Amino acid sequence: MESSLPPHTGSVHRAVSRCLVCAARPHCLVGRLPAAQLQRVAPMLTERSFAKGETLQVEGQLAHSLGMVKLGTLMGNRHGPDGEPRPVAMLGRGNVLGKYGLYGQTNPLTITSLSSGRLCVLRMSDLKQGGGLSDELLRGVLEIMTRTFGRLADWSQVMRMRGLSRQVLAALMVLGQEQGSRSVYLPGQAALAQLLSTTRESVARTLAQLAQSGRIKRIDARHVQLVDPVMPGPGADPNGG
């Protein structure tokens, strides 16, 4: 049987200390809570790792826990009118899995991992029973929902741009925003091709052209740097031609 006693003071201190020094804190639902709320909620968190290719959320299911993404790149998929699942967005740190379950709503997307990573899990039952379901936390969830809607719109615009060079460059910019850096982690050419409805070979060729034109700089096989974070105008060629 689970104890109904509050966490030991030392345990609370250690839990709060972990949140305060966490690199993902500025982007985290829990990390940005006021001190009094953080002290209440932090001991409820369980950190876990996930592997590349792991399904972290399933469309249509009702979630019973929140998952705050600390590290990693994720792919969001949704079934279309024809019943086929398709990728609709790449997401990163700061996103919260299962958030719609707080309002009794099912998951709108299936989320799979494109890289290994870490997240902090918070069971909704613990949150409600432990008095952690504060106005501050609910406002934070709504802010994250709003940001997620905006990011889905960003990806929708990327897919509607004319020309693969513009699409790939815009995708790198959106990924950079998700990752909080102009040094962008590439989750894989095949995943990017799937999202943009093209081939891996076409994505590889386009990345090479963008590097040759100086729009991006290849750091290694998995990272590129955005040399110019400003998107060229509609009539301009991203490759400089």
JSON list of C-alpha atoms in Angstrom, two decimals:
[
{"chain": "A", "resi": 1, "resn": "MET", "atom": "CA", "xyz": [0.00, 0.00, 0.00]},
{"chain": "A", "resi": 2, "resn": "GLU", "atom": "CA", "xyz": [1.27, 3.48, -0.87]},
{"chain": "A", "resi": 3, "resn": "SER", "atom": "CA", "xyz": [2.01, 5.76, 2.06]},
{"chain": "A", "resi": 4, "resn": "SER", "atom": "CA", "xyz": [-0.18, 8.81, 2.50]},
{"chain": "A", "resi": 5, "resn": "LEU", "atom": "CA", "xyz": [2.58, 10.64, 4.38]},
{"chain": "A", "resi": 6, "resn": "PRO", "atom": "CA", "xyz": [4.17, 13.65, 2.66]},
{"chain": "A", "resi": 7, "resn": "PRO", "atom": "CA", "xyz": [7.67, 13.17, 1.21]},
{"chain": "A", "resi": 8, "resn": "HIS", "atom": "CA", "xyz": [10.58, 13.51, 3.63]},
{"chain": "A", "resi": 9, "resn": "THR", "atom": "CA", "xyz": [11.99, 17.04, 3.73]},
{"chain": "A", "resi": 10, "resn": "GLY", "atom": "CA", "xyz": [15.32, 15.82, 2.41]},
{"chain": "A", "resi": 11, "resn": "SER", "atom": "CA", "xyz": [13.63, 14.10, -0.52]},
{"chain": "A", "resi": 12, "resn": "VAL", "atom": "CA", "xyz": [11.72, 17.26, -1.36]},
{"chain": "A", "resi": 13, "resn": "HIS", "atom": "CA", "xyz": [14.93, 19.29, -1.26]},
{"chain": "A", "resi": 14, "resn": "ARG", "atom": "CA", "xyz": [16.72, 16.87, -3.58]},
{"chain": "A", "resi": 15, "resn": "ALA", "atom": "CA", "xyz": [13.81, 16.80, -6.02]},
{"chain": "A", "resi": 16, "resn": "VAL", "atom": "CA", "xyz": [13.57, 20.60, -6.15]},
{"chain": "A", "resi": 17, "resn": "SER", "atom": "CA", "xyz": [17.36, 20.90, -6.50]},
{"chain": "A", "resi": 18, "resn": "ARG", "atom": "CA", "xyz": [17.30, 18.60, -9.55]},
{"chain": "A", "resi": 19, "resn": "CYS", "atom": "CA", "xyz": [14.67, 20.82, -11.18]},
{"chain": "A", "resi": 20, "resn": "LEU", "atom": "CA", "xyz": [16.57, 24.02, -10.38]},
{"chain": "A", "resi": 21, "resn": "VAL", "atom": "CA", "xyz": [19.78, 22.82, -12.07]},
{"chain": "A", "resi": 22, "resn": "CYS", "atom": "CA", "xyz": [18.07, 21.07, -15.00]},
{"chain": "A", "resi": 23, "resn": "ALA", "atom": "CA", "xyz": [19.15, 22.47, -18.39]},
{"chain": "A", "resi": 24, "resn": "ALA", "atom": "CA", "xyz": [15.59, 22.07, -19.67]},
{"chain": "A", "resi": 25, "resn": "ARG", "atom": "CA", "xyz": [14.08, 24.14, -16.84]},
{"chain": "A", "resi": 26, "resn": "PRO", "atom": "CA", "xyz": [13.40, 27.32, -18.91]},
{"chain": "A", "resi": 27, "resn": "HIS", "atom": "CA", "xyz": [11.25, 25.21, -21.27]},
{"chain": "A", "resi": 28, "resn": "CYS", "atom": "CA", "xyz": [9.67, 22.88, -18.68]},
{"chain": "A", "resi": 29, "resn": "LEU", "atom": "CA", "xyz": [6.08, 23.01, -17.43]},
{"chain": "A", "resi": 30, "resn": "VAL", "atom": "CA", "xyz": [7.14, 22.10, -13.89]},
{"chain": "A", "resi": 31, "resn": "GLY", "atom": "CA", "xyz": [10.49, 23.91, -13.86]},
{"chain": "A", "resi": 32, "resn": "ARG", "atom": "CA", "xyz": [8.81, 27.27, -14.47]},
{"chain": "A", "resi": 33, "resn": "LEU", "atom": "CA", "xyz": [6.34, 26.95, -11.59]},
{"chain": "A", "resi": 34, "resn": "PRO", "atom": "CA", "xyz": [6.57, 29.37, -8.64]},
{"chain": "A", "resi": 35, "resn": "ALA", "atom": "CA", "xyz": [8.80, 28.13, -5.82]},
{"chain": "A", "resi": 36, "resn": "ALA", "atom": "CA", "xyz": [5.94, 26.98, -3.57]},
{"chain": "A", "resi": 37, "resn": "GLN", "atom": "CA", "xyz": [4.32, 24.98, -6.37]},
{"chain": "A", "resi": 38, "resn": "LEU", "atom": "CA", "xyz": [7.65, 23.57, -7.54]},
{"chain": "A", "resi": 39, "resn": "GLN", "atom": "CA", "xyz": [8.31, 22.29, -4.03]},
{"chain": "A", "resi": 40, "resn": "ARG", "atom": "CA", "xyz": [4.95, 20.49, -4.08]},
{"chain": "A", "resi": 41, "resn": "VAL", "atom": "CA", "xyz": [5.16, 19.00, -7.57]},
{"chain": "A", "resi": 42, "resn": "ALA", "atom": "CA", "xyz": [8.87, 18.18, -8.05]},
{"chain": "A", "resi": 43, "resn": "PRO", "atom": "CA", "xyz": [8.82, 15.14, -5.70]},
{"chain": "A", "resi": 44, "resn": "MET", "atom": "CA", "xyz": [6.05, 13.61, -7.82]},
{"chain": "A", "resi": 45, "resn": "LEU", "atom": "CA", "xyz": [8.26, 13.48, -10.94]},
{"chain": "A", "resi": 46, "resn": "THR", "atom": "CA", "xyz": [9.88, 10.33, -12.28]},
{"chain": "A", "resi": 47, "resn": "GLU", "atom": "CA", "xyz": [12.59, 10.74, -14.91]},
{"chain": "A", "resi": 48, "resn": "ARG", "atom": "CA", "xyz": [12.89, 8.10, -17.61]},
{"chain": "A", "resi": 49, "resn": "SER", "atom": "CA", "xyz": [14.87, 7.62, -20.80]},
{"chain": "A", "resi": 50, "resn": "PHE", "atom": "CA", "xyz": [13.45, 6.62, -24.16]},
{"chain": "A", "resi": 51, "resn": "ALA", "atom": "CA", "xyz": [15.08, 4.96, -27.14]},
{"chain": "A", "resi": 52, "resn": "LYS", "atom": "CA", "xyz": [14.95, 5.92, -30.79]},
{"chain": "A", "resi": 53, "resn": "GLY", "atom": "CA", "xyz": [11.84, 4.49, -32.44]},
{"chain": "A", "resi": 54, "resn": "GLU", "atom": "CA", "xyz": [9.82, 4.27, -29.22]},
{"chain": "A", "resi": 55, "resn": "THR", "atom": "CA", "xyz": [6.10, 5.11, -29.25]},
{"chain": "A", "resi": 56, "resn": "LEU", "atom": "CA", "xyz": [5.48, 7.59, -26.45]},
{"chain": "A", "resi": 57, "resn": "GLN", "atom": "CA", "xyz": [1.87, 8.56, -27.13]},
{"chain": "A", "resi": 58, "resn": "VAL", "atom": "CA", "xyz": [-0.94, 6.97, -29.15]},
{"chain": "A", "resi": 59, "resn": "GLU", "atom": "CA", "xyz": [-3.61, 8.88, -31.05]},
{"chain": "A", "resi": 60, "resn": "GLY", "atom": "CA", "xyz": [-7.10, 8.33, -29.65]},
{"chain": "A", "resi": 61, "resn": "GLN", "atom": "CA", "xyz": [-5.98, 7.09, -26.23]},
{"chain": "A", "resi": 62, "resn": "LEU", "atom": "CA", "xyz": [-6.73, 8.92, -22.99]},
{"chain": "A", "resi": 63, "resn": "ALA", "atom": "CA", "xyz": [-3.48, 9.69, -21.18]},
{"chain": "A", "resi": 64, "resn": "HIS", "atom": "CA", "xyz": [-3.18, 9.31, -17.41]},
{"chain": "A", "resi": 65, "resn": "SER", "atom": "CA", "xyz": [0.20, 10.97, -17.04]},
{"chain": "A", "resi": 66, "resn": "LEU", "atom": "CA", "xyz": [2.08, 14.00, -18.32]},
{"chain": "A", "resi": 67, "resn": "GLY", "atom": "CA", "xyz": [5.47, 13.57, -20.01]},
{"chain": "A", "resi": 68, "resn": "MET", "atom": "CA", "xyz": [7.71, 16.67, -20.03]},
{"chain": "A", "resi": 69, "resn": "VAL", "atom": "CA", "xyz": [10.30, 16.24, -22.79]},
{"chain": "A", "resi": 70, "resn": "LYS", "atom": "CA", "xyz": [13.77, 17.20, -21.55]},
{"chain": "A", "resi": 71, "resn": "LEU", "atom": "CA", "xyz": [15.84, 15.99, -24.48]},
{"chain": "A", "resi": 72, "resn": "GLY", "atom": "CA", "xyz": [15.16, 14.38, -27.84]},
{"chain": "A", "resi": 73, "resn": "THR", "atom": "CA", "xyz": [13.38, 14.88, -31.16]},
{"chain": "A", "resi": 74, "resn": "LEU", "atom": "CA", "xyz": [9.91, 13.45, -31.73]},
{"chain": "A", "resi": 75, "resn": "MET", "atom": "CA", "xyz": [7.65, 12.88, -34.72]},
{"chain": "A", "resi": 76, "resn": "GLY", "atom": "CA", "xyz": [3.94, 13.59, -34.50]},
{"chain": "A", "resi": 77, "resn": "ASN", "atom": "CA", "xyz": [1.67, 11.44, -36.69]},
{"chain": "A", "resi": 78, "resn": "ARG", "atom": "CA", "xyz": [-2.08, 11.63, -37.29]},
{"chain": "A", "resi": 79, "resn": "HIS", "atom": "CA", "xyz": [-4.51, 9.50, -39.28]},
{"chain": "A", "resi": 80, "resn": "GLY", "atom": "CA", "xyz": [-5.85, 11.26, -42.37]},
{"chain": "A", "resi": 81, "resn": "PRO", "atom": "CA", "xyz": [-9.31, 11.19, -43.93]},
{"chain": "A", "resi": 82, "resn": "ASP", "atom": "CA", "xyz": [-8.30, 8.00, -45.76]},
{"chain": "A", "resi": 83, "resn": "GLY", "atom": "CA", "xyz": [-7.40, 6.31, -42.47]},
{"chain": "A", "resi": 84, "resn": "GLU", "atom": "CA", "xyz": [-3.67, 6.32, -43.18]},
{"chain": "A", "resi": 85, "resn": "PRO", "atom": "CA", "xyz": [-1.27, 7.72, -40.54]},
{"chain": "A", "resi": 86, "resn": "ARG", "atom": "CA", "xyz": [1.08, 10.43, -41.78]},
{"chain": "A", "resi": 87, "resn": "PRO", "atom": "CA", "xyz": [3.74, 12.60, -40.13]},
{"chain": "A", "resi": 88, "resn": "VAL", "atom": "CA", "xyz": [2.60, 16.16, -39.45]},
{"chain": "A", "resi": 89, "resn": "ALA", "atom": "CA", "xyz": [5.34, 17.70, -37.26]},
{"chain": "A", "resi": 90, "resn": "MET", "atom": "CA", "xyz": [8.66, 17.27, -35.54]},
{"chain": "A", "resi": 91, "resn": "LEU", "atom": "CA", "xyz": [8.69, 18.34, -31.91]},
{"chain": "A", "resi": 92, "resn": "GLY", "atom": "CA", "xyz": [11.35, 18.72, -29.23]},
{"chain": "A", "resi": 93, "resn": "ARG", "atom": "CA", "xyz": [12.16, 19.72, -25.68]},
{"chain": "A", "resi": 94, "resn": "GLY", "atom": "CA", "xyz": [9.54, 21.53, -23.65]},
{"chain": "A", "resi": 95, "resn": "ASN", "atom": "CA", "xyz": [6.66, 19.64, -25.21]},
{"chain": "A", "resi": 96, "resn": "VAL", "atom": "CA", "xyz": [4.29, 17.85, -22.85]},
{"chain": "A", "resi": 97, "resn": "LEU", "atom": "CA", "xyz": [2.87, 14.48, -23.81]},
{"chain": "A", "resi": 98, "resn": "GLY", "atom": "CA", "xyz": [-0.59, 13.51, -22.57]},
{"chain": "A", "resi": 99, "resn": "LYS", "atom": "CA", "xyz": [-1.59, 17.09, -21.74]},
{"chain": "A", "resi": 100, "resn": "TYR", "atom": "CA", "xyz": [-5.08, 16.77, -23.22]},
{"chain": "A", "resi": 101, "resn": "GLY", "atom": "CA", "xyz": [-5.85, 14.05, -20.68]},
{"chain": "A", "resi": 102, "resn": "LEU", "atom": "CA", "xyz": [-5.99, 16.72, -17.98]},
{"chain": "A", "resi": 103, "resn": "TYR", "atom": "CA", "xyz": [-9.20, 17.91, -19.64]},
{"chain": "A", "resi": 104, "resn": "GLY", "atom": "CA", "xyz": [-10.61, 14.45, -20.32]},
{"chain": "A", "resi": 105, "resn": "GLN", "atom": "CA", "xyz": [-9.63, 14.59, -24.00]},
{"chain": "A", "resi": 106, "resn": "THR", "atom": "CA", "xyz": [-7.82, 11.88, -25.97]},
{"chain": "A", "resi": 107, "resn": "ASN", "atom": "CA", "xyz": [-4.43, 12.31, -27.64]},
{"chain": "A", "resi": 108, "resn": "PRO", "atom": "CA", "xyz": [-4.71, 14.00, -31.07]},
{"chain": "A", "resi": 109, "resn": "LEU", "atom": "CA", "xyz": [-1.36, 12.60, -32.27]},
{"chain": "A", "resi": 110, "resn": "THR", "atom": "CA", "xyz": [0.75, 9.49, -32.08]},
{"chain": "A", "resi": 111, "resn": "ILE", "atom": "CA", "xyz": [4.22, 10.50, -30.93]},
{"chain": "A", "resi": 112, "resn": "THR", "atom": "CA", "xyz": [7.31, 8.44, -31.78]},
{"chain": "A", "resi": 113, "resn": "SER", "atom": "CA", "xyz": [10.91, 9.24, -30.96]},
{"chain": "A", "resi": 114, "resn": "LEU", "atom": "CA", "xyz": [13.36, 10.06, -33.75]},
{"chain": "A", "resi": 115, "resn": "SER", "atom": "CA", "xyz": [16.27, 9.99, -31.30]},
{"chain": "A", "resi": 116, "resn": "SER", "atom": "CA", "xyz": [17.03, 8.78, -27.83]},
{"chain": "A", "resi": 117, "resn": "GLY", "atom": "CA", "xyz": [16.10, 11.22, -25.08]},
{"chain": "A", "resi": 118, "resn": "ARG", "atom": "CA", "xyz": [14.68, 11.81, -21.64]},
{"chain": "A", "resi": 119, "resn": "LEU", "atom": "CA", "xyz": [11.42, 12.96, -20.15]},
{"chain": "A", "resi": 120, "resn": "CYS", "atom": "CA", "xyz": [9.95, 13.53, -16.71]},
{"chain": "A", "resi": 121, "resn": "VAL", "atom": "CA", "xyz": [6.69, 11.69, -16.00]},
{"chain": "A", "resi": 122, "resn": "LEU", "atom": "CA", "xyz": [3.99, 13.09, -13.73]},
{"chain": "A", "resi": 123, "resn": "ARG", "atom": "CA", "xyz": [0.96, 10.92, -12.99]},
{"chain": "A", "resi": 124, "resn": "MET", "atom": "CA", "xyz": [-2.28, 12.88, -13.05]},
{"chain": "A", "resi": 125, "resn": "SER", "atom": "CA", "xyz": [-3.59, 10.97, -10.05]},
{"chain": "A", "resi": 126, "resn": "ASP", "atom": "CA", "xyz": [-0.57, 12.08, -8.00]},
{"chain": "A", "resi": 127, "resn": "LEU", "atom": "CA", "xyz": [-1.01, 15.63, -9.23]},
{"chain": "A", "resi": 128, "resn": "LYS", "atom": "CA", "xyz": [-4.67, 15.76, -8.20]},
{"chain": "A", "resi": 129, "resn": "GLN", "atom": "CA", "xyz": [-4.31, 13.93, -4.89]},
{"chain": "A", "resi": 130, "resn": "GLY", "atom": "CA", "xyz": [-1.18, 15.86, -3.92]},
{"chain": "A", "resi": 131, "resn": "GLY", "atom": "CA", "xyz": [-2.71, 19.29, -4.48]},
{"chain": "A", "resi": 132, "resn": "GLY", "atom": "CA", "xyz": [-0.45, 20.09, -7.42]},
{"chain": "A", "resi": 133, "resn": "LEU", "atom": "CA", "xyz": [-3.21, 20.94, -9.88]},
{"chain": "A", "resi": 134, "resn": "SER", "atom": "CA", "xyz": [-2.79, 24.68, -9.38]},
{"chain": "A", "resi": 135, "resn": "ASP", "atom": "CA", "xyz": [-3.91, 27.62, -11.51]},
{"chain": "A", "resi": 136, "resn": "GLU", "atom": "CA", "xyz": [-0.25, 28.23, -12.37]},
{"chain": "A", "resi": 137, "resn": "LEU", "atom": "CA", "xyz": [0.22, 24.70, -13.68]},
{"chain": "A", "resi": 138, "resn": "LEU", "atom": "CA", "xyz": [-3.02, 24.79, -15.70]},
{"chain": "A", "resi": 139, "resn": "ARG", "atom": "CA", "xyz": [-2.00, 28.12, -17.22]},
{"chain": "A", "resi": 140, "resn": "GLY", "atom": "CA", "xyz": [1.32, 26.56, -18.13]},
{"chain": "A", "resi": 141, "resn": "VAL", "atom": "CA", "xyz": [-0.43, 23.66, -19.84]},
{"chain": "A", "resi": 142, "resn": "LEU", "atom": "CA", "xyz": [-2.60, 26.07, -21.85]},
{"chain": "A", "resi": 143, "resn": "GLU", "atom": "CA", "xyz": [0.51, 28.04, -22.88]},
{"chain": "A", "resi": 144, "resn": "ILE", "atom": "CA", "xyz": [2.14, 24.83, -24.10]},
{"chain": "A", "resi": 145, "resn": "MET", "atom": "CA", "xyz": [-1.03, 23.87, -25.99]},
{"chain": "A", "resi": 146, "resn": "THR", "atom": "CA", "xyz": [-1.00, 27.27, -27.68]},
{"chain": "A", "resi": 147, "resn": "ARG", "atom": "CA", "xyz": [2.66, 26.87, -28.59]},
{"chain": "A", "resi": 148, "resn": "THR", "atom": "CA", "xyz": [1.98, 23.39, -29.97]},
{"chain": "A", "resi": 149, "resn": "PHE", "atom": "CA", "xyz": [-0.87, 24.70, -32.16]},
{"chain": "A", "resi": 150, "resn": "GLY", "atom": "CA", "xyz": [1.49, 27.37, -33.48]},
{"chain": "A", "resi": 151, "resn": "ARG", "atom": "CA", "xyz": [4.21, 24.81, -34.20]},
{"chain": "A", "resi": 152, "resn": "LEU", "atom": "CA", "xyz": [1.76, 22.59, -36.09]},
{"chain": "A", "resi": 153, "resn": "ALA", "atom": "CA", "xyz": [0.85, 25.65, -38.18]},
{"chain": "A", "resi": 154, "resn": "ASP", "atom": "CA", "xyz": [4.57, 26.28, -38.80]},
{"chain": "A", "resi": 155, "resn": "TRP", "atom": "CA", "xyz": [5.01, 22.76, -40.16]},
{"chain": "A", "resi": 156, "resn": "SER", "atom": "CA", "xyz": [1.87, 23.13, -42.25]},
{"chain": "A", "resi": 157, "resn": "GLN", "atom": "CA", "xyz": [3.40, 26.21, -43.87]},
{"chain": "A", "resi": 158, "resn": "VAL", "atom": "CA", "xyz": [6.71, 24.42, -44.47]},
{"chain": "A", "resi": 159, "resn": "MET", "atom": "CA", "xyz": [4.91, 21.70, -46.44]},
{"chain": "A", "resi": 160, "resn": "ARG", "atom": "CA", "xyz": [3.13, 24.29, -48.58]},
{"chain": "A", "resi": 161, "resn": "MET", "atom": "CA", "xyz": [6.24, 26.16, -49.69]},
{"chain": "A", "resi": 162, "resn": "ARG", "atom": "CA", "xyz": [7.15, 25.87, -53.35]},
{"chain": "A", "resi": 163, "resn": "GLY", "atom": "CA", "xyz": [10.43, 24.10, -54.05]},
{"chain": "A", "resi": 164, "resn": "LEU", "atom": "CA", "xyz": [12.22, 21.49, -51.98]},
{"chain": "A", "resi": 165, "resn": "SER", "atom": "CA", "xyz": [15.13, 23.84, -51.19]},
{"chain": "A", "resi": 166, "resn": "ARG", "atom": "CA", "xyz": [12.78, 26.26, -49.46]},
{"chain": "A", "resi": 167, "resn": "GLN", "atom": "CA", "xyz": [11.00, 23.43, -47.67]},
{"chain": "A", "resi": 168, "resn": "VAL", "atom": "CA", "xyz": [14.21, 21.88, -46.34]},
{"chain": "A", "resi": 169, "resn": "LEU", "atom": "CA", "xyz": [15.65, 25.24, -45.25]},
{"chain": "A", "resi": 170, "resn": "ALA", "atom": "CA", "xyz": [12.40, 26.18, -43.53]},
{"chain": "A", "resi": 171, "resn": "ALA", "atom": "CA", "xyz": [12.28, 22.76, -41.83]},
{"chain": "A", "resi": 172, "resn": "LEU", "atom": "CA", "xyz": [15.78, 23.33, -40.46]},
{"chain": "A", "resi": 173, "resn": "MET", "atom": "CA", "xyz": [14.70, 26.73, -39.14]},
{"chain": "A", "resi": 174, "resn": "VAL", "atom": "CA", "xyz": [11.68, 25.24, -37.37]},
{"chain": "A", "resi": 175, "resn": "LEU", "atom": "CA", "xyz": [13.83, 22.44, -35.94]},
{"chain": "A", "resi": 176, "resn": "GLY", "atom": "CA", "xyz": [16.31, 25.05, -34.72]},
{"chain": "A", "resi": 177, "resn": "GLN", "atom": "CA", "xyz": [13.50, 26.87, -32.94]},
{"chain": "A", "resi": 178, "resn": "GLU", "atom": "CA", "xyz": [12.34, 23.61, -31.35]},
{"chain": "A", "resi": 179, "resn": "GLN", "atom": "CA", "xyz": [15.88, 22.77, -30.25]},
{"chain": "A", "resi": 180, "resn": "GLY", "atom": "CA", "xyz": [16.71, 26.32, -29.19]},
{"chain": "A", "resi": 181, "resn": "SER", "atom": "CA", "xyz": [19.86, 26.51, -31.27]},
{"chain": "A", "resi": 182, "resn": "ARG", "atom": "CA", "xyz": [21.17, 27.47, -34.72]},
{"chain": "A", "resi": 183, "resn": "SER", "atom": "CA", "xyz": [23.18, 24.25, -34.55]},
{"chain": "A", "resi": 184, "resn": "VAL", "atom": "CA", "xyz": [20.44, 21.87, -35.60]},
{"chain": "A", "resi": 185, "resn": "TYR", "atom": "CA", "xyz": [20.32, 18.15, -34.86]},
{"chain": "A", "resi": 186, "resn": "LEU", "atom": "CA", "xyz": [19.12, 16.26, -37.93]},
{"chain": "A", "resi": 187, "resn": "PRO", "atom": "CA", "xyz": [16.82, 13.41, -36.88]},
{"chain": "A", "resi": 188, "resn": "GLY", "atom": "CA", "xyz": [17.51, 11.60, -40.14]},
{"chain": "A", "resi": 189, "resn": "GLN", "atom": "CA", "xyz": [17.11, 12.29, -43.83]},
{"chain": "A", "resi": 190, "resn": "ALA", "atom": "CA", "xyz": [14.49, 9.56, -44.17]},
{"chain": "A", "resi": 191, "resn": "ALA", "atom": "CA", "xyz": [12.31, 11.10, -41.43]},
{"chain": "A", "resi": 192, "resn": "LEU", "atom": "CA", "xyz": [12.61, 14.55, -42.98]},
{"chain": "A", "resi": 193, "resn": "ALA", "atom": "CA", "xyz": [11.77, 13.12, -46.41]},
{"chain": "A", "resi": 194, "resn": "GLN", "atom": "CA", "xyz": [8.71, 11.39, -45.00]},
{"chain": "A", "resi": 195, "resn": "LEU", "atom": "CA", "xyz": [7.50, 14.64, -43.44]},
{"chain": "A", "resi": 196, "resn": "LEU", "atom": "CA", "xyz": [8.03, 16.57, -46.68]},
{"chain": "A", "resi": 197, "resn": "SER", "atom": "CA", "xyz": [6.59, 13.83, -48.93]},
{"chain": "A", "resi": 198, "resn": "THR", "atom": "CA", "xyz": [9.79, 13.36, -50.90]},
{"chain": "A", "resi": 199, "resn": "THR", "atom": "CA", "xyz": [12.70, 10.91, -51.03]},
{"chain": "A", "resi": 200, "resn": "ARG", "atom": "CA", "xyz": [15.74, 10.57, -48.80]},
{"chain": "A", "resi": 201, "resn": "GLU", "atom": "CA", "xyz": [17.98, 11.04, -51.84]},
{"chain": "A", "resi": 202, "resn": "SER", "atom": "CA", "xyz": [16.26, 14.33, -52.67]},
{"chain": "A", "resi": 203, "resn": "VAL", "atom": "CA", "xyz": [16.72, 15.58, -49.10]},
{"chain": "A", "resi": 204, "resn": "ALA", "atom": "CA", "xyz": [20.41, 14.58, -49.14]},
{"chain": "A", "resi": 205, "resn": "ARG", "atom": "CA", "xyz": [20.95, 16.37, -52.46]},
{"chain": "A", "resi": 206, "resn": "THR", "atom": "CA", "xyz": [19.15, 19.49, -51.22]},
{"chain": "A", "resi": 207, "resn": "LEU", "atom": "CA", "xyz": [21.20, 19.60, -48.00]},
{"chain": "A", "resi": 208, "resn": "ALA", "atom": "CA", "xyz": [24.37, 19.39, -50.09]},
{"chain": "A", "resi": 209, "resn": "GLN", "atom": "CA", "xyz": [23.16, 22.25, -52.31]},
{"chain": "A", "resi": 210, "resn": "LEU", "atom": "CA", "xyz": [22.28, 24.42, -49.29]},
{"chain": "A", "resi": 211, "resn": "ALA", "atom": "CA", "xyz": [25.75, 23.79, -47.86]},
{"chain": "A", "resi": 212, "resn": "GLN", "atom": "CA", "xyz": [27.43, 24.59, -51.16]},
{"chain": "A", "resi": 213, "resn": "SER", "atom": "CA", "xyz": [25.52, 27.87, -51.43]},
{"chain": "A", "resi": 214, "resn": "GLY", "atom": "CA", "xyz": [26.51, 28.85, -47.87]},
{"chain": "A", "resi": 215, "resn": "ARG", "atom": "CA", "xyz": [23.01, 28.80, -46.38]},
{"chain": "A", "resi": 216, "resn": "ILE", "atom": "CA", "xyz": [24.01, 26.04, -43.96]},
{"chain": "A", "resi": 217, "resn": "LYS", "atom": "CA", "xyz": [27.28, 24.60, -42.67]},
{"chain": "A", "resi": 218, "resn": "ARG", "atom": "CA", "xyz": [27.69, 20.87, -42.14]},
{"chain": "A", "resi": 219, "resn": "ILE", "atom": "CA", "xyz": [29.13, 20.22, -38.69]},
{"chain": "A", "resi": 220, "resn": "ASP", "atom": "CA", "xyz": [28.99, 16.44, -38.83]},
{"chain": "A", "resi": 221, "resn": "ALA", "atom": "CA", "xyz": [26.69, 13.73, -40.18]},
{"chain": "A", "resi": 222, "resn": "ARG", "atom": "CA", "xyz": [23.94, 14.66, -37.71]},
{"chain": "A", "resi": 223, "resn": "HIS", "atom": "CA", "xyz": [24.33, 18.41, -37.22]},
{"chain": "A", "resi": 224, "resn": "VAL", "atom": "CA", "xyz": [24.15, 21.49, -39.43]},
{"chain": "A", "resi": 225, "resn": "GLN", "atom": "CA", "xyz": [24.50, 25.15, -38.55]},
{"chain": "A", "resi": 226, "resn": "LEU", "atom": "CA", "xyz": [22.12, 27.76, -39.91]},
{"chain": "A", "resi": 227, "resn": "VAL", "atom": "CA", "xyz": [24.44, 30.42, -41.31]},
{"chain": "A", "resi": 228, "resn": "ASP", "atom": "CA", "xyz": [21.61, 32.89, -41.94]},
{"chain": "A", "resi": 229, "resn": "PRO", "atom": "CA", "xyz": [18.48, 32.45, -39.78]},
{"chain": "A", "resi": 230, "resn": "VAL", "atom": "CA", "xyz": [16.40, 34.63, -42.13]},
{"chain": "A", "resi": 231, "resn": "MET", "atom": "CA", "xyz": [14.36, 32.92, -44.83]},
{"chain": "A", "resi": 232, "resn": "PRO", "atom": "CA", "xyz": [14.91, 34.30, -48.38]},
{"chain": "A", "resi": 233, "resn": "GLY", "atom": "CA", "xyz": [11.93, 36.09, -49.94]},
{"chain": "A", "resi": 234, "resn": "PRO", "atom": "CA", "xyz": [9.35, 34.19, -52.01]},
{"chain": "A", "resi": 235, "resn": "GLY", "atom": "CA", "xyz": [11.08, 34.98, -55.30]},
{"chain": "A", "resi": 236, "resn": "ALA", "atom": "CA", "xyz": [14.61, 34.21, -54.08]},
{"chain": "A", "resi": 237, "resn": "ASP", "atom": "CA", "xyz": [16.46, 30.95, -54.58]},
{"chain": "A", "resi": 238, "resn": "PRO", "atom": "CA", "xyz": [17.74, 29.57, -51.21]},
{"chain": "A", "resi": 239, "resn": "ASN", "atom": "CA", "xyz": [20.66, 28.06, -53.13]},
{"chain": "A", "resi": 240, "resn": "GLY", "atom": "CA", "xyz": [21.72, 31.44, -54.36]},
{"chain": "A", "resi": 241, "resn": "GLY", "atom": "CA", "xyz": [20.94, 30.73, -57.99]}
]
